[in-house]
């Protein structure tokens, strides 16, 4: 208080106080403060500011208010409402919700107001707001919104394919929902405006004809709006049904054509296609089988493609430009998988009981949806492969008037050495290598794709199937007509896409395809499954979590290693062996990694099929009345190369001159009266050697003499018996 006393003493004349009064003030602080306050109250503002500056804010507040600012903060640091207990510690606490008023007065008219953003279009000076005119003038916003929705949908699909951050996907999804809600609100508002406009027009017509106008209250207008909305929903439902019918129609191929090696194979394919009921199952509108011509000449898949194009032109005429055609090359010998050499690889059974062709057509239904608006085209593929198109697969930046669209896959370098390899440069095809060595792949810049965060090993972009547009179809048909029949072997991959030795037909194809700028779409890793060897079959079928099982068989509960069979004791069949079209009693054991097809065993002698054996039984003869029906069982190891050429010195056959043989054309197997005896004696010949060397047959001869009709009849009987038992 010394500073205050000094100020008071300095201004003692203004106070007009005696010495006794000053002494009494100094003796009692409370009284002193009271007197000082009363005296200071007469100070002018200038004097007060000088006093405040001299003694400081803290002391000044203590004089004026009894407490300093700091003590107020210390007593109530949170600034919360103070509570007070009255009448003892155990009485209820009295609390007040009234906050202390501000020390600053609020003067009306001088309050600070937040600035408001005013759109001049909606200001009172611009006139009265007309909602109908506003929606009419700004209807282009709906077009922009529709475009934004489409772009967000594409972005969502792209980010999902890349495996982007889930938060980013969620953000895109929220924006999509927001825009769709805005779109829905706009449509509802437009519907209300249409109802009002219709009512207004009706009233104008009624008044012009001398009738009273119709006046509706809000409830009646709402009811009329809901009625119109329900009508729109019904129309949308009918339109959806119509689109679905069109979708079913558009998810069908206009024509499926399978190629066959000869007329006999053509007959076999037609019989099996009839059993599959492709037209009844909405896979296609028409299907045909076309045998290679000229007969006896090996024209390859390229020659078969030219013949197929001529057939399509004759069948569809000028409408070929608007038809969607599927060409399946299925005319090979299947030397590595003899049990499908007769029936064709397209009709090979899968572990779920469906054929390879059925799996292809199921996945191609999805493909047709992607090319819904692409018009006509020809899709060329092979019957012994299965391409996987993921659920999030979509096509963008591809012209609807396509000339050539190539489907590629990321494959390991070992697989790449057996296929064509695309070398890319800035998303354009720079070069196509046909069955290159690994050394050539490494020397070719851009041929090998380095590992990344998703694929931990080196890969290459390999070929599989492709689309040909209407223009190229017409050009190829014209080339075929101008140059006559094909009497040489052509490949629809090597010679169409990358001719090597430029003889006549390859020069023609080079001139046609070299001027194109093809587009390419990669389906990524684990999207190409080849069924060309026994080893590939077993790896696809039985390796746990194999890409094939994960993509095609993961939801099927009927998957098994025993398909269309009657087995007395299934426990004796290894879970890692594939058995189809067989009837085996309990005396037959099958070890791991075996394939059995068409085998019947009903003998009492116990027999064991050792690990890694391939066994198949064929009926031969019996086509003519006097010809006896017999059965031949072939057997070899799954790692044997049936195409490999060896000399007869390595295989001794009495009475035969020295010749070159392969396991395909070497006479090794005997025919027997029943399939059971054929199976038993063939197994014994492996253990003890051949007994009858005079009537041995090769695999090629067996397939030539095979009675396919008898084989298909026995298979149908087997299915019927199995259904009766189940």
XYZ file of C-alpha atoms in Angstrom:
726
model
C 0.000 0.000 0.000
C 3.051 2.237 0.137
C 2.730 3.256 -3.523
C -0.892 4.230 -3.012
C -0.073 6.232 0.092
C 2.543 8.122 -1.857
C 0.028 8.966 -4.569
C -2.519 10.052 -1.997
C 0.067 12.147 -0.199
C 1.096 13.701 -3.524
C -2.532 14.658 -4.142
C -3.388 15.574 -0.498
C -4.719 18.934 -1.544
C -7.288 17.353 -3.813
C -8.486 15.085 -1.025
C -8.680 17.855 1.588
C -8.081 15.333 4.376
C -6.527 16.031 7.804
C -3.446 14.370 9.252
C -5.626 12.365 11.666
C -7.651 10.941 8.778
C -4.528 9.894 6.928
C -3.082 8.266 10.049
C -6.309 6.339 10.660
C -6.224 5.160 7.027
C -2.696 3.867 7.488
C -3.615 2.075 10.700
C -6.457 0.063 9.129
C -6.056 -1.399 5.663
C -9.752 -2.084 5.182
C -10.795 1.402 6.136
C -7.887 2.779 4.175
C -9.006 0.989 1.013
C -12.555 2.237 1.465
C -11.385 5.824 1.850
C -8.962 5.537 -1.054
C -11.752 4.215 -3.280
C -14.058 7.024 -2.268
C -11.359 9.612 -2.895
C -10.262 8.040 -6.199
C -13.867 8.092 -7.393
C -13.553 11.835 -7.723
C -10.441 11.549 -9.922
C -10.676 12.443 -13.547
C -9.916 9.803 -16.152
C -6.535 11.363 -16.755
C -5.664 11.155 -13.033
C -6.875 7.527 -12.905
C -4.718 6.544 -15.871
C -1.703 8.236 -14.303
C -2.337 6.409 -11.009
C -2.756 3.094 -12.835
C 0.481 3.629 -14.754
C 2.389 4.548 -11.596
C 1.298 1.747 -9.223
C 0.759 -1.013 -11.801
C -2.284 -2.976 -12.939
C -2.166 -5.625 -10.203
C -2.175 -3.137 -7.336
C -4.720 -0.924 -9.075
C -7.131 -3.873 -9.413
C -6.588 -4.766 -5.755
C -7.590 -1.207 -4.748
C -10.582 -1.040 -7.085
C -11.950 -4.588 -6.848
C -10.345 -6.088 -3.766
C -8.526 -8.841 -5.731
C -5.914 -8.925 -8.415
C -6.463 -10.517 -11.826
C -4.086 -13.338 -10.921
C -5.992 -14.223 -7.757
C -9.224 -14.400 -9.727
C -7.633 -16.808 -12.165
C -6.100 -18.875 -9.366
C -9.421 -19.199 -7.548
C -11.217 -20.379 -10.644
C -8.697 -21.608 -13.230
C -11.266 -23.302 -15.479
C -13.701 -20.386 -15.541
C -16.520 -22.716 -14.568
C -19.636 -21.763 -12.626
C -18.830 -21.382 -8.906
C -20.794 -23.369 -6.379
C -21.309 -22.623 -2.741
C -22.201 -24.738 0.268
C -24.512 -23.183 2.809
C -25.194 -24.339 6.394
C -22.617 -27.088 6.812
C -20.757 -29.746 4.903
C -23.661 -32.203 4.745
C -26.275 -29.841 3.368
C -27.126 -30.052 -0.365
C -24.937 -27.889 -2.520
C -26.557 -24.860 -4.051
C -25.536 -24.317 -7.622
C -26.365 -21.541 -10.034
C -26.481 -21.779 -13.787
C -26.166 -18.032 -14.126
C -22.767 -16.996 -15.396
C -21.348 -13.698 -14.248
C -22.148 -10.915 -16.687
C -19.479 -9.382 -18.822
C -17.875 -6.203 -17.516
C -18.056 -4.745 -21.008
C -21.377 -3.189 -21.868
C -23.097 -4.196 -25.117
C -24.267 -1.093 -26.901
C -27.134 -1.721 -29.271
C -26.224 -1.042 -32.849
C -22.480 -1.394 -32.318
C -22.279 -5.216 -32.052
C -19.690 -6.968 -34.221
C -21.499 -9.082 -36.783
C -20.046 -11.857 -38.915
C -19.976 -10.954 -42.594
C -22.548 -12.836 -44.658
C -21.829 -14.121 -48.158
C -24.701 -12.930 -50.281
C -25.275 -14.323 -53.777
C -26.553 -11.385 -55.849
C -28.692 -13.769 -57.885
C -30.840 -14.441 -54.811
C -30.860 -10.919 -53.377
C -34.186 -9.114 -53.037
C -33.031 -6.587 -55.613
C -32.823 -9.345 -58.228
C -36.504 -10.130 -57.998
C -38.504 -13.067 -56.654
C -36.853 -16.514 -56.766
C -38.415 -18.830 -59.358
C -37.422 -22.408 -58.559
C -38.753 -23.839 -61.820
C -36.833 -21.306 -63.902
C -33.745 -21.945 -61.795
C -33.838 -25.723 -62.437
C -34.448 -25.096 -66.122
C -31.551 -22.646 -66.512
C -29.117 -24.715 -64.451
C -30.085 -28.154 -65.774
C -26.591 -28.497 -67.257
C -25.361 -29.128 -63.693
C -27.128 -32.495 -63.806
C -25.142 -33.419 -66.920
C -21.917 -32.483 -65.146
C -22.999 -34.494 -62.105
C -23.714 -37.528 -64.268
C -20.263 -37.205 -65.833
C -18.660 -36.899 -62.383
C -20.429 -40.066 -61.225
C -19.094 -41.981 -64.225
C -15.554 -40.705 -63.643
C -15.713 -41.618 -59.948
C -16.967 -45.110 -60.798
C -14.043 -45.629 -63.181
C -11.602 -44.217 -60.629
C -12.997 -46.534 -57.947
C -12.508 -49.571 -60.192
C -8.969 -48.525 -61.138
C -7.942 -47.907 -57.524
C -9.471 -51.230 -56.483
C -7.466 -53.070 -59.140
C -4.260 -51.353 -58.016
C -5.010 -52.245 -54.385
C -5.004 -48.641 -53.188
C -5.362 -47.404 -49.632
C -8.806 -48.367 -48.179
C -9.234 -44.801 -46.900
C -8.875 -43.490 -50.449
C -11.445 -45.999 -51.705
C -13.804 -45.019 -48.882
C -13.428 -41.331 -49.775
C -14.306 -42.034 -53.424
C -17.263 -44.140 -52.298
C -18.600 -41.349 -50.054
C -18.359 -38.849 -52.915
C -20.250 -41.279 -55.137
C -23.028 -41.663 -52.556
C -23.247 -37.885 -52.125
C -23.556 -37.276 -55.876
C -26.147 -40.034 -56.275
C -28.233 -38.553 -53.461
C -28.058 -35.151 -55.169
C -29.076 -36.789 -58.428
C -32.031 -38.471 -56.730
C -33.136 -35.184 -55.114
C -32.905 -33.404 -58.480
C -35.031 -36.091 -60.140
C -37.686 -35.833 -57.407
C -37.792 -32.046 -57.741
C -38.064 -32.310 -61.507
C -40.930 -34.778 -61.127
C -42.785 -32.316 -58.857
C -42.266 -29.539 -61.383
C -43.578 -31.793 -64.158
C -46.707 -32.544 -62.112
C -47.314 -28.817 -61.520
C -46.645 -27.983 -65.173
C -49.083 -30.675 -66.282
C -51.733 -29.356 -63.874
C -51.147 -25.793 -65.086
C -51.490 -26.849 -68.732
C -54.661 -28.797 -67.930
C -56.194 -25.752 -66.232
C -55.314 -23.529 -69.199
C -57.051 -25.951 -71.560
C -60.095 -26.194 -69.236
C -60.406 -22.409 -68.967
C -60.059 -22.018 -72.731
C -62.937 -24.454 -73.150
C -65.082 -22.624 -70.552
C -64.589 -25.077 -67.684
C -63.524 -24.324 -64.132
C -59.850 -24.903 -63.298
C -58.806 -27.653 -60.911
C -57.386 -26.507 -57.587
C -55.433 -28.985 -55.477
C -54.243 -28.535 -51.925
C -50.841 -29.717 -50.701
C -52.068 -33.180 -49.701
C -53.714 -33.734 -53.081
C -50.570 -32.533 -54.856
C -48.461 -34.900 -52.736
C -50.764 -37.812 -53.569
C -50.584 -36.978 -57.266
C -46.779 -36.790 -57.029
C -46.556 -40.202 -55.303
C -48.845 -41.738 -57.939
C -46.616 -40.415 -60.715
C -43.519 -41.657 -58.863
C -44.975 -45.169 -58.557
C -45.776 -45.125 -62.262
C -42.168 -44.216 -63.004
C -40.943 -47.066 -60.769
C -43.163 -49.519 -62.629
C -41.893 -48.257 -65.983
C -38.313 -48.541 -64.711
C -39.006 -52.108 -63.569
C -40.397 -53.059 -66.977
C -37.441 -51.382 -68.679
C -35.048 -53.284 -66.400
C -36.725 -56.572 -67.333
C -36.412 -55.656 -70.991
C -32.744 -54.754 -70.510
C -32.189 -58.042 -68.687
C -33.708 -59.938 -71.596
C -31.478 -57.970 -73.950
C -28.566 -58.696 -71.626
C -29.276 -62.434 -71.782
C -29.488 -62.118 -75.530
C -26.274 -60.083 -75.675
C -24.426 -62.415 -73.304
C -24.843 -65.119 -75.942
C -22.464 -65.689 -78.799
C -24.148 -65.406 -82.153
C -22.124 -68.407 -83.246
C -19.550 -70.762 -81.691
C -17.350 -72.715 -84.080
C -15.009 -75.560 -83.090
C -12.354 -76.722 -85.519
C -11.735 -80.468 -86.006
C -8.819 -82.364 -87.516
C -10.998 -84.515 -89.795
C -14.587 -85.592 -90.423
C -14.417 -88.373 -87.828
C -13.387 -85.915 -85.133
C -16.093 -83.527 -86.346
C -18.720 -86.220 -85.723
C -17.357 -86.842 -82.207
C -17.437 -83.135 -81.354
C -21.016 -82.745 -82.606
C -22.180 -85.625 -80.399
C -20.647 -84.078 -77.304
C -21.894 -80.568 -78.099
C -25.398 -81.969 -78.360
C -25.073 -83.427 -74.849
C -23.879 -80.086 -73.439
C -27.057 -78.282 -74.695
C -25.289 -74.984 -75.312
C -28.244 -73.261 -76.985
C -30.670 -74.328 -74.257
C -28.293 -72.936 -71.604
C -28.046 -69.541 -73.393
C -24.370 -69.891 -74.239
C -24.937 -69.317 -77.955
C -27.556 -69.018 -80.653
C -25.806 -71.420 -83.036
C -22.822 -73.757 -82.901
C -20.929 -75.643 -85.605
C -17.931 -77.927 -86.016
C -15.698 -77.366 -89.055
C -13.275 -80.049 -90.252
C -9.947 -78.984 -91.761
C -9.816 -78.801 -95.558
C -8.291 -80.013 -97.786
C -8.562 -83.360 -96.000
C -5.263 -84.977 -95.067
C -3.321 -81.683 -95.259
C -1.986 -80.185 -92.046
C -3.119 -76.546 -92.266
C -2.673 -75.602 -88.592
C -4.704 -73.130 -86.576
C -3.984 -70.347 -89.091
C -5.424 -72.283 -92.032
C -8.393 -73.335 -89.879
C -9.019 -69.650 -89.066
C -9.197 -68.765 -92.785
C -11.627 -71.640 -93.403
C -13.752 -70.521 -90.443
C -13.933 -66.958 -91.792
C -15.146 -68.253 -95.161
C -17.790 -70.348 -93.374
C -18.983 -67.352 -91.327
C -19.224 -65.233 -94.482
C -21.313 -67.870 -96.267
C -23.606 -68.343 -93.249
C -24.128 -64.728 -92.131
C -23.512 -62.854 -95.386
C -23.160 -59.088 -94.999
C -24.512 -59.303 -91.430
C -21.133 -60.705 -90.368
C -20.163 -57.140 -89.370
C -22.733 -57.217 -86.557
C -22.227 -60.774 -85.284
C -20.129 -61.886 -82.325
C -18.237 -65.011 -83.253
C -16.211 -67.387 -81.088
C -13.581 -69.541 -82.803
C -12.196 -72.423 -80.695
C -9.220 -74.279 -82.146
C -9.707 -77.877 -81.008
C -8.263 -79.982 -83.840
C -4.923 -81.001 -82.349
C -3.696 -84.556 -81.702
C -3.333 -84.100 -77.922
C -0.318 -86.397 -77.908
C 0.697 -85.363 -74.402
C -2.778 -86.167 -72.984
C -4.009 -89.248 -74.909
C -7.224 -89.710 -72.922
C -8.625 -86.529 -74.544
C -7.106 -87.170 -77.980
C -10.371 -88.767 -79.139
C -12.908 -86.462 -77.531
C -10.873 -83.236 -77.865
C -9.308 -81.064 -75.181
C -12.368 -78.814 -75.062
C -14.351 -81.709 -73.547
C -11.756 -82.569 -70.895
C -13.362 -83.051 -67.474
C -12.477 -80.732 -64.597
C -12.582 -81.745 -60.902
C -16.048 -80.187 -60.505
C -17.523 -82.391 -63.254
C -17.782 -79.621 -65.855
C -15.859 -79.735 -69.109
C -13.122 -77.267 -69.986
C -15.413 -75.843 -72.702
C -18.158 -75.133 -70.145
C -15.701 -73.282 -67.924
C -14.529 -71.215 -70.903
C -18.074 -70.293 -71.933
C -19.007 -69.326 -68.363
C -16.052 -66.955 -68.089
C -16.704 -65.656 -71.641
C -20.247 -64.614 -70.638
C -18.583 -62.029 -68.434
C -16.359 -61.066 -71.366
C -19.375 -60.443 -73.605
C -20.750 -58.024 -71.017
C -17.547 -55.974 -71.229
C -17.897 -55.794 -75.040
C -21.643 -55.091 -74.889
C -21.451 -52.046 -77.179
C -18.577 -53.149 -79.415
C -20.700 -54.476 -82.277
C -19.422 -57.470 -84.243
C -16.046 -59.172 -83.814
C -14.258 -62.524 -83.950
C -12.715 -63.888 -80.750
C -9.934 -66.413 -81.461
C -8.819 -68.773 -78.692
C -7.446 -72.250 -78.084
C -9.446 -75.100 -76.563
C -6.700 -76.275 -74.188
C -6.331 -73.046 -72.197
C -8.520 -71.255 -69.691
C -8.233 -67.497 -69.293
C -9.287 -65.861 -66.048
C -10.994 -62.468 -66.255
C -11.192 -61.020 -62.712
C -14.418 -59.543 -61.368
C -12.948 -56.035 -61.371
C -11.769 -56.329 -64.980
C -12.978 -53.483 -67.180
C -12.074 -51.961 -70.530
C -11.340 -48.273 -70.938
C -9.860 -46.092 -73.674
C -10.557 -48.774 -76.300
C -12.289 -47.681 -79.490
C -15.522 -49.507 -80.231
C -14.376 -49.922 -83.834
C -11.513 -52.231 -82.903
C -9.244 -53.770 -85.549
C -7.092 -55.967 -83.334
C -7.224 -56.328 -79.541
C -4.742 -58.677 -77.875
C -5.244 -60.294 -74.464
C -1.966 -60.826 -72.598
C -0.909 -62.414 -69.313
C 2.029 -62.005 -66.970
C 3.758 -65.405 -66.929
C 6.924 -66.863 -65.480
C 9.964 -66.974 -67.756
C 9.686 -70.778 -68.088
C 6.126 -70.471 -69.411
C 7.161 -67.560 -71.646
C 9.636 -69.809 -73.494
C 6.655 -71.877 -74.748
C 4.518 -68.954 -75.943
C 4.661 -65.655 -77.773
C 6.071 -62.731 -75.768
C 5.023 -59.093 -76.265
C 7.798 -56.507 -75.922
C 6.211 -53.169 -74.988
C 7.452 -49.601 -75.335
C 5.246 -46.794 -73.990
C 2.133 -49.021 -74.065
C 2.788 -49.927 -77.714
C 3.935 -53.282 -79.064
C 7.510 -52.931 -80.232
C 8.226 -56.592 -80.952
C 6.724 -60.084 -80.633
C 9.054 -62.966 -79.768
C 7.888 -66.495 -80.594
C 8.936 -69.152 -78.054
C 12.148 -67.305 -77.130
C 14.886 -68.763 -74.957
C 15.512 -67.208 -71.552
C 18.832 -65.915 -72.892
C 17.027 -64.141 -75.749
C 14.509 -62.696 -73.308
C 17.310 -61.207 -71.222
C 19.019 -59.742 -74.293
C 15.801 -58.108 -75.556
C 15.184 -54.752 -73.892
C 11.719 -54.601 -72.314
C 10.937 -58.321 -72.698
C 11.297 -59.098 -68.979
C 9.147 -57.311 -66.414
C 11.051 -56.759 -63.137
C 9.619 -57.829 -59.739
C 7.436 -55.375 -57.825
C 5.534 -55.194 -54.552
C 2.795 -57.503 -55.896
C 4.884 -60.011 -57.924
C 8.135 -61.120 -56.315
C 9.713 -62.676 -59.434
C 10.533 -61.817 -63.057
C 7.714 -62.172 -65.578
C 7.017 -61.676 -69.271
C 3.888 -60.597 -71.143
C 2.642 -63.691 -73.027
C -0.071 -64.122 -75.659
C -3.255 -66.201 -75.465
C -6.350 -64.971 -77.307
C -7.326 -61.940 -79.370
C -10.179 -60.002 -80.994
C -10.408 -59.226 -84.702
C -12.685 -56.389 -85.796
C -15.073 -56.372 -88.791
C -12.634 -54.559 -91.093
C -9.864 -57.149 -90.628
C -12.416 -59.962 -90.962
C -13.434 -58.656 -94.392
C -9.782 -58.170 -95.416
C -8.836 -61.736 -94.404
C -11.836 -63.187 -96.258
C -10.800 -61.237 -99.359
C -7.198 -62.507 -99.026
C -8.408 -66.116 -98.719
C -10.593 -65.835 -101.815
C -7.856 -64.205 -103.890
C -5.113 -66.718 -102.966
C -7.053 -69.982 -102.985
C -6.791 -73.001 -100.690
C -4.167 -73.222 -97.971
C -1.921 -76.274 -98.373
C 0.699 -75.375 -95.756
C 0.710 -75.197 -91.977
C -0.052 -71.751 -90.570
C -0.287 -70.654 -86.952
C -2.961 -68.151 -85.919
C -0.481 -66.679 -83.411
C 2.976 -66.883 -84.973
C 2.040 -66.275 -88.608
C -0.799 -63.816 -87.985
C 0.987 -61.672 -85.426
C 4.699 -62.192 -86.126
C 5.683 -63.950 -89.402
C 9.163 -65.474 -89.294
C 10.018 -67.179 -92.598
C 8.407 -65.051 -95.263
C 7.049 -67.569 -97.723
C 3.871 -66.864 -99.704
C 1.159 -66.867 -97.034
C 3.364 -65.300 -94.398
C 4.198 -62.415 -96.758
C 0.485 -61.895 -97.350
C -0.261 -61.930 -93.623
C 2.710 -59.677 -92.889
C 1.419 -57.050 -95.317
C -2.040 -57.224 -93.725
C -1.148 -57.193 -90.020
C 1.980 -55.018 -90.193
C -0.100 -51.912 -90.955
C -2.214 -52.310 -87.807
C -1.719 -50.563 -84.490
C -3.135 -53.203 -82.139
C -4.290 -52.534 -78.601
C -3.232 -54.829 -75.790
C -4.870 -55.622 -72.440
C -2.983 -57.482 -69.724
C -4.973 -59.657 -67.320
C -2.024 -59.778 -64.924
C -0.453 -62.735 -63.162
C -2.260 -66.071 -62.617
C -4.773 -65.451 -65.427
C -3.628 -68.050 -67.990
C -4.028 -71.794 -67.375
C -2.711 -74.256 -69.936
C -3.882 -77.888 -70.022
C -1.352 -79.247 -72.487
C 0.446 -81.877 -70.395
C -0.373 -84.388 -67.679
C 1.881 -82.500 -65.285
C -0.070 -79.278 -65.846
C -3.345 -81.088 -65.150
C -2.109 -82.531 -61.866
C -0.582 -79.241 -60.711
C -3.773 -77.292 -61.486
C -6.020 -79.908 -59.884
C -4.175 -80.986 -56.741
C -1.684 -78.355 -55.584
C -3.294 -76.792 -52.535
C -4.359 -73.164 -53.098
C -3.248 -73.317 -56.734
C -4.362 -70.233 -58.738
C -6.657 -72.431 -60.860
C -8.477 -73.835 -57.812
C -8.699 -70.394 -56.199
C -10.142 -68.737 -59.321
C -12.462 -71.440 -60.655
C -13.185 -74.065 -57.999
C -13.117 -72.259 -54.635
C -16.935 -71.971 -54.284
C -17.820 -75.422 -55.610
C -18.629 -78.016 -52.947
C -18.672 -80.889 -55.466
C -14.951 -80.714 -56.212
C -13.223 -84.076 -56.037
C -10.626 -86.278 -57.629
C -13.208 -88.935 -58.659
C -15.528 -87.715 -61.445
C -18.337 -89.717 -63.092
C -17.137 -93.034 -61.621
C -18.444 -96.065 -59.728
C -15.859 -96.955 -57.083
C -16.551 -99.677 -54.503
C -13.908 -98.459 -52.077
C -13.004 -94.785 -52.669
C -10.551 -94.877 -49.740
C -8.197 -96.931 -51.910
C -7.931 -94.061 -54.405
C -5.320 -91.446 -53.483
C -6.674 -87.934 -53.034
C -3.842 -86.706 -55.276
C -4.872 -88.821 -58.290
C -7.527 -87.971 -60.883
C -10.000 -90.708 -61.896
C -12.732 -90.228 -64.545
C -15.234 -92.522 -66.297
C -13.997 -95.559 -64.332
C -15.619 -98.537 -62.642
C -13.325 -100.163 -60.064
C -13.941 -102.828 -57.443
C -12.302 -102.998 -54.033
C -9.309 -104.992 -55.378
C -7.814 -101.934 -57.096
C -5.479 -99.500 -55.332
C -4.303 -96.215 -56.852
C -1.306 -94.332 -55.459
C -0.421 -90.612 -55.768
C -0.140 -88.530 -58.968
C -1.966 -90.956 -61.268
C -4.558 -90.346 -63.981
C -7.084 -93.075 -64.868
C -9.659 -92.662 -67.647
C -12.209 -95.190 -68.931
C -10.735 -98.025 -66.833
C -12.977 -100.930 -65.748
C -11.707 -103.555 -63.308
C -13.923 -106.351 -61.964
C -11.366 -109.153 -61.409
C -10.654 -110.828 -58.053
C -6.880 -110.360 -58.295
C -5.571 -107.451 -56.245
C -3.829 -104.852 -58.346
C -1.962 -101.646 -57.530
C -1.352 -98.637 -59.753
C 2.015 -97.249 -58.739
C 2.636 -93.546 -58.241
C 2.931 -91.379 -61.372
C 1.141 -93.751 -63.812
C -1.156 -92.694 -66.654
C -3.738 -95.373 -67.596
C -6.502 -95.158 -70.197
C -8.756 -97.797 -71.833
C -10.263 -97.461 -75.354
C -12.846 -99.634 -77.163
C -11.701 -100.501 -80.706
C -13.453 -102.125 -83.660
C -17.060 -103.270 -83.648
C -18.165 -100.647 -86.183
C -19.084 -103.303 -88.735
C -21.351 -106.286 -88.076
C -18.675 -109.000 -88.268
C -15.965 -106.957 -86.590
C -15.280 -107.953 -82.999
C -15.342 -105.275 -80.302
C -12.162 -105.275 -78.231
C -10.503 -103.110 -75.608
C -6.978 -101.742 -75.343
C -5.426 -100.195 -72.236
C -2.449 -97.887 -72.629
C -0.095 -97.088 -69.757
C 2.985 -94.913 -69.331
C 4.574 -92.591 -66.768
C 3.336 -89.025 -66.435
C 6.858 -87.716 -67.188
C 7.257 -89.729 -70.422
C 7.585 -87.680 -73.611
C 5.336 -89.399 -76.160
C 6.703 -87.244 -79.007
C 10.382 -88.010 -78.434
C 11.944 -89.958 -81.336
C 13.997 -93.067 -80.472
C 15.484 -95.891 -82.592
C 14.236 -99.485 -82.623
C 17.574 -100.592 -81.123
C 16.327 -99.179 -77.833
C 13.019 -101.049 -78.255
C 13.486 -104.571 -79.604
C 10.625 -105.788 -81.783
C 11.176 -109.177 -83.417
C 10.891 -109.169 -87.195
C 10.913 -105.378 -87.478
C 13.580 -103.565 -89.445
C 15.420 -100.693 -87.814
C 13.033 -97.733 -87.667
C 12.582 -94.500 -85.818
C 9.858 -94.646 -83.195
C 8.246 -92.494 -80.555
C 6.025 -93.736 -77.747
C 3.170 -92.366 -79.848
C 3.688 -94.645 -82.877
C 5.551 -97.565 -81.289
C 3.445 -100.825 -81.132
C 3.349 -101.688 -77.423
C -0.227 -102.582 -76.441
C -2.492 -105.620 -76.977
C -6.272 -105.825 -77.426
C -8.536 -108.019 -75.258
C -12.176 -109.054 -75.207
C -13.133 -107.130 -72.039
C -11.918 -103.855 -70.544
C -11.190 -105.583 -67.232
C -8.852 -108.167 -68.853
C -7.237 -105.462 -70.938
C -6.424 -103.455 -67.816
C -5.107 -106.474 -65.872
C -2.901 -107.826 -68.699
C -1.456 -104.398 -69.480
C -0.432 -103.942 -65.842
C 1.139 -107.427 -65.852
C 3.020 -106.670 -69.081
C 4.680 -103.767 -67.275
C 5.851 -106.151 -64.561
C 6.680 -109.284 -66.625
C 7.053 -108.110 -70.234
C 4.956 -108.546 -73.392
C 3.609 -112.013 -74.216
C 1.987 -111.582 -77.632
C 4.236 -109.641 -80.038
C 2.218 -110.326 -83.196
C -0.826 -108.111 -82.582
C 0.612 -105.078 -80.828
C -0.841 -101.639 -81.463
C 0.569 -98.125 -81.073
C -1.337 -95.229 -79.496
C -1.789 -93.691 -82.957
C -3.300 -96.951 -84.287
C -5.535 -97.328 -81.233
C -6.985 -93.853 -81.687
C -7.514 -94.522 -85.407
C -9.480 -97.719 -84.675
C -11.275 -96.459 -81.564
C -15.050 -96.860 -81.425
C -16.114 -93.455 -80.146
C -19.842 -94.207 -80.280
C -19.383 -97.225 -78.009
C -17.258 -95.154 -75.616
C -19.888 -92.387 -75.362
C -22.693 -94.931 -74.860
C -20.802 -96.603 -72.008
C -20.187 -93.221 -70.417
C -23.898 -92.376 -70.517
C -24.702 -95.753 -68.922
C -22.174 -95.054 -66.197
C -23.797 -91.689 -65.405
C -27.269 -93.279 -65.307
C -26.102 -96.010 -62.903
C -24.432 -93.454 -60.694
C -27.624 -91.359 -60.577
C -29.677 -94.428 -59.626
C -27.303 -95.247 -56.769
C -27.341 -91.666 -55.502
